[in-house]
XYZ file of C-alpha atoms in Angstrom:
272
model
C -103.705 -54.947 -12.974
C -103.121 -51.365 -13.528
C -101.092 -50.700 -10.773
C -99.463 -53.631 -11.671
C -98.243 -52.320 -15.236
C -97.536 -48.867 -13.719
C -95.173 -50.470 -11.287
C -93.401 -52.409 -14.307
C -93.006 -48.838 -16.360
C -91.620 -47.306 -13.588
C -88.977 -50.401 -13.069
C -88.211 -50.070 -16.632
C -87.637 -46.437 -16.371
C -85.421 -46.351 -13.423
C -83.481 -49.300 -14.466
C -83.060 -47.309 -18.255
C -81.714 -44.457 -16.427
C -79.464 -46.499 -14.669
C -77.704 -47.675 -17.512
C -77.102 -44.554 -19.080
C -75.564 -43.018 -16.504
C -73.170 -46.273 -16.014
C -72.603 -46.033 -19.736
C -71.506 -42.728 -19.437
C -69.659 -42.394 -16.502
C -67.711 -45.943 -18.106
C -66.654 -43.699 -21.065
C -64.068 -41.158 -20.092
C -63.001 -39.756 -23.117
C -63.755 -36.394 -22.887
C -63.180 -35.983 -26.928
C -66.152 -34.091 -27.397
C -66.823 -32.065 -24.698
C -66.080 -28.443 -25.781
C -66.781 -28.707 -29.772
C -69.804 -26.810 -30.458
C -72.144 -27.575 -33.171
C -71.593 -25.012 -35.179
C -67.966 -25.244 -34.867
C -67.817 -26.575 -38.874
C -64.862 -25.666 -39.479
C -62.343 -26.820 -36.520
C -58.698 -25.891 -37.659
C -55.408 -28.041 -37.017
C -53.832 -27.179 -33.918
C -50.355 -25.464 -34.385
C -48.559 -27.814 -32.088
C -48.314 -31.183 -31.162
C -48.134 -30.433 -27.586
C -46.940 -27.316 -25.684
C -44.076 -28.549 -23.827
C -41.570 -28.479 -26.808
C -42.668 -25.054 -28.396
C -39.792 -23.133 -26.837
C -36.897 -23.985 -24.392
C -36.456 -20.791 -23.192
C -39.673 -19.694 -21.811
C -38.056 -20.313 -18.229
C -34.274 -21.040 -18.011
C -31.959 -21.797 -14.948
C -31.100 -18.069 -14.771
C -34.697 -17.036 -13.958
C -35.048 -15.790 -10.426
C -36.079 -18.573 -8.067
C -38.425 -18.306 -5.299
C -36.528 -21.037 -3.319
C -34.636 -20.173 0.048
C -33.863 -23.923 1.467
C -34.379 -27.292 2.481
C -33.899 -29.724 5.536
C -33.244 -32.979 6.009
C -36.239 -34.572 8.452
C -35.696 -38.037 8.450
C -37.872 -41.104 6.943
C -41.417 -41.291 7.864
C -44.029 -43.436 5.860
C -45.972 -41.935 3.165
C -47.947 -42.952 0.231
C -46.666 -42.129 -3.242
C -47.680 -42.805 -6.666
C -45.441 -44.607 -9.293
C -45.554 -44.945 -12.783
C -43.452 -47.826 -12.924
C -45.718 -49.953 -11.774
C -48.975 -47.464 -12.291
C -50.008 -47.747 -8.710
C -49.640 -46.161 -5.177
C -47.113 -47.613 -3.370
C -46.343 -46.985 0.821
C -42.538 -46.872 1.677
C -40.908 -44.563 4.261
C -39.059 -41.961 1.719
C -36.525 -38.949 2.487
C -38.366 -36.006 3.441
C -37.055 -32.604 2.833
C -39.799 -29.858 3.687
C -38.456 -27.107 1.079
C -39.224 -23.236 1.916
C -40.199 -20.530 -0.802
C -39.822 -16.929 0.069
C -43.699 -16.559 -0.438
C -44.394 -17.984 2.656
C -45.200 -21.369 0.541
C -43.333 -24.854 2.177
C -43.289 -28.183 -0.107
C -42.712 -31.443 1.387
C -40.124 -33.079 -0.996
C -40.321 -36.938 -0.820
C -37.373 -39.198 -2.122
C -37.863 -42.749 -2.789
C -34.675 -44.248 -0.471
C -33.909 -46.473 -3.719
C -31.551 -43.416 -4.572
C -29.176 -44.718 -1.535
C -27.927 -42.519 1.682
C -29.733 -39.444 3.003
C -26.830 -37.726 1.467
C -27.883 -39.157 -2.294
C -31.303 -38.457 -1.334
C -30.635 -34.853 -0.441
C -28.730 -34.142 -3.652
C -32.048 -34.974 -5.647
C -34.237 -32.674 -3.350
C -32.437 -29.766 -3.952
C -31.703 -30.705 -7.830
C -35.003 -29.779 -8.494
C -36.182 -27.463 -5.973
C -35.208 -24.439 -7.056
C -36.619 -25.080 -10.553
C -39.864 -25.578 -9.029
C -39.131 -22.217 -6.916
C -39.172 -20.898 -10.578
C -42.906 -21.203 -11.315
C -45.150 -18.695 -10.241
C -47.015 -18.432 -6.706
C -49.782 -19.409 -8.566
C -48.691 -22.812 -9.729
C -47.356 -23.577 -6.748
C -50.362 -22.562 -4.580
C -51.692 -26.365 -4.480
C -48.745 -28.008 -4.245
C -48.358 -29.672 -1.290
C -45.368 -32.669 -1.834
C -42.695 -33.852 -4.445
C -42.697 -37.637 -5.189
C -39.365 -38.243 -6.827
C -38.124 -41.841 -8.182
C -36.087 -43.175 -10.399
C -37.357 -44.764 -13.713
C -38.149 -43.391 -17.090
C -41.564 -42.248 -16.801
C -42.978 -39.224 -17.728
C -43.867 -36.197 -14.728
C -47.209 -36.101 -13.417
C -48.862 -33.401 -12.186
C -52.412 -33.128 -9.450
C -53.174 -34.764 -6.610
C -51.688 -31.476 -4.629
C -48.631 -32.767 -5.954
C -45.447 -32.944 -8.495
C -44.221 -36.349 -9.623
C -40.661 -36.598 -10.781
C -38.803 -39.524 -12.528
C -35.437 -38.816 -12.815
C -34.127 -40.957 -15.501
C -36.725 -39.637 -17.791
C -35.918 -36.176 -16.999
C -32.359 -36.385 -18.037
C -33.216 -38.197 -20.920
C -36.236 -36.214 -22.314
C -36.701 -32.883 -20.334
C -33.267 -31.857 -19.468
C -32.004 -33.069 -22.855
C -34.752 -30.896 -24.554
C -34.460 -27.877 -22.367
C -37.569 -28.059 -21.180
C -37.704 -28.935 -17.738
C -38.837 -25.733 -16.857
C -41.409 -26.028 -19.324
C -42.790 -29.519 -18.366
C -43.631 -28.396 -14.383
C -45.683 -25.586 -15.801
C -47.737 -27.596 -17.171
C -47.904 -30.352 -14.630
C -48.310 -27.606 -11.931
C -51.073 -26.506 -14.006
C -52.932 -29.610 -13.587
C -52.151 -29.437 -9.757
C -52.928 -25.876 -8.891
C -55.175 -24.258 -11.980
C -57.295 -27.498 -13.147
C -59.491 -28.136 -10.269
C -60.534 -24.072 -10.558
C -60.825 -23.530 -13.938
C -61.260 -26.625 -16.545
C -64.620 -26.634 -15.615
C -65.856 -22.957 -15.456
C -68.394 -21.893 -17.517
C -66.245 -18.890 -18.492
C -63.402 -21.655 -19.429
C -65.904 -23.526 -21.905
C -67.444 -20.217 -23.664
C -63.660 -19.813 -24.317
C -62.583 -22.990 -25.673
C -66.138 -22.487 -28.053
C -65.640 -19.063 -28.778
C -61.477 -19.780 -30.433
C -63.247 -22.669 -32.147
C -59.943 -24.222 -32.095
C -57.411 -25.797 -29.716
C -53.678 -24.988 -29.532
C -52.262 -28.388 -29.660
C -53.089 -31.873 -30.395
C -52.958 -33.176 -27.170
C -55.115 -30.594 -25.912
C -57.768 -31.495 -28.554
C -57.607 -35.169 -27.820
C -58.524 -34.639 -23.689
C -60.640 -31.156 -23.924
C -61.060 -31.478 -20.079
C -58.268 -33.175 -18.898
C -54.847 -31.355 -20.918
C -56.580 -27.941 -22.196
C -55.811 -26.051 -19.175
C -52.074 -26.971 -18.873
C -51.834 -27.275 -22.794
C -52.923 -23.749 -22.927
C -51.292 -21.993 -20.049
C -48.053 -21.986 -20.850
C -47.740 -20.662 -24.480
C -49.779 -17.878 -22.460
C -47.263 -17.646 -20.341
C -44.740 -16.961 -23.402
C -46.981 -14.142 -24.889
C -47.912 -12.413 -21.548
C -44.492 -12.415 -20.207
C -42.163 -13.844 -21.968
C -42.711 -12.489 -25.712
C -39.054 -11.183 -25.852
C -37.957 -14.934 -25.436
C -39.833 -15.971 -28.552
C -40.536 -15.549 -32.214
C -42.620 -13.226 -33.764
C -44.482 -15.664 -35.608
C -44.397 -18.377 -32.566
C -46.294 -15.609 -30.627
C -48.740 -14.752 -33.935
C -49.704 -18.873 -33.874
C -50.622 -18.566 -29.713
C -52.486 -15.372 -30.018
C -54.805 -16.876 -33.041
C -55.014 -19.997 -31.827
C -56.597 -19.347 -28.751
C -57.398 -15.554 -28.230
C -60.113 -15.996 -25.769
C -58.322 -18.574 -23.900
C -55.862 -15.829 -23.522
C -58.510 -13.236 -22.243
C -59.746 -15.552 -19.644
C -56.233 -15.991 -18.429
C -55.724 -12.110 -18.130
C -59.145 -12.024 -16.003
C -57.776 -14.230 -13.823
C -55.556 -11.914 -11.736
C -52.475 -14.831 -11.337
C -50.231 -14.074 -8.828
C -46.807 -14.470 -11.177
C -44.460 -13.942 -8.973
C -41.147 -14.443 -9.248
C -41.686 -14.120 -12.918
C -42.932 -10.422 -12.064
C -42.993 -8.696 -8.930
């Protein structure tokens, strides 16, 4: 009989911890996970999100680590695609692109943009503004999905996704093309290293703040790419914004900023 009831505690047990991890792993909002307790007294966040905090951080007459492209047929590949939120398998235009850091990008364009020709003018649209972020950012990045549709970017999965019709109506419109694939390379190349670090965390406790809404709202998922580029602005580009944009970064997220420096980010082209 005793064995018995031990046998039903331990059932009990195992099956309890069961559920909690299911329960948890079923609940991915990461809301929570960088507030400390004694964080009391969180303030606002200065932006909304980082994207739209200056246009200029990166323009078109930036230096571009892009030499060229080729055309290399059709071959099947698997892509993701917002429009219909899934992967989809279709035999795009490939154009391997070549940087002049001894980096190569496969671009891949959905064929619904026509001839080889139409294909080609897309691929190269958009490949020296990726040739524009740093080494760094680029490091992971293995393809380009481009589509049509208007969906926003997407950034991981060793790769840059591109809507087009979205980008000239949002991006390019705004000025902040430039902007947008420094974050989304974030996610691609700088996530996957850093949004996890222990160093990363003390930092996000030790500001006791985050610098934009959207970076507060997904601690884990957005604080990395939320944070890096208004960095970016105040390590490199401070003659490109305001005083007083550059006072909100720097006491917003000060130790952010310090882990950044420790980093030692290649950031070429931006500096040789």
């Amino acid at each position: 009989m005793r064995l018995l009831l031990i046998k039903m505690i331990k059932i009990i047990l195992l099956f309890t911890s069961f559920m909690v991890t299911f329960l948890g792993c079923s609940n991915n909002d990461d809301s929570s996970s960088s507030k400390r307790p004694d964080c009391t007294s969180y303030s606002t966040p200065p932006f909304s999100g980082t994207i739209f905090i200056d246009p200029d951080i990166i323009t078109p007459d930036d230096p571009t680590a892009f030499i060229s492209l080729s055309y290399q047929g059709r071959a099947q590949r698997t892509m993701f695609d917002r429009r219909v939120a899934d992967w989809i398998t279709i035999s795009p235009y490939l154009f391997p692109a070549v940087f002049d850091d001894n980096t190569t990008i496969e671009i891949q364009v959905n064929p619904e943009f026509g001839t080889a020709d139409d294909a080609e003018i897309q691929a190269k649209k958009f490949a020296p503004i990726i040739g524009r972020l740093t080494t760094e950012l680029r490091k992971d990045v293995e393809t380009v999905w481009i589509h049509k549709g208007v969906q926003p970017f997407g950034g991981g999965n060793n790769n840059l996704l591109i809507h087009t019709d979205y980008s000239a109506l949002h991006y390019e419109d705004q000025g902040i093309l430039e902007e947008t694939f420094v974050h989304e390379a974030a996610h691609t190349s700088l996530d996957a290293y850093h949004a996890t670090n222990s160093d990363w965390i003390k930092a996000q406790e030790d500001d006791c703040r985050f610098i934009s809404d959207y970076a507060e709202d997904h601690p884990t998922r957005e604080d990395i790419a939320e944070s890096y580029l208004p960095y970016l602005a105040v390590r490199y580009r401070s003659d490109r914004i305001s005083i007083k944009l550059k006072q909100n970064i720097e006491s917003a997220i000060p130790h952010r900023i310090k882990y950044f420096d420790a980093q030692d980010f290649n950031m070429y082209p931006l500096e040789e």
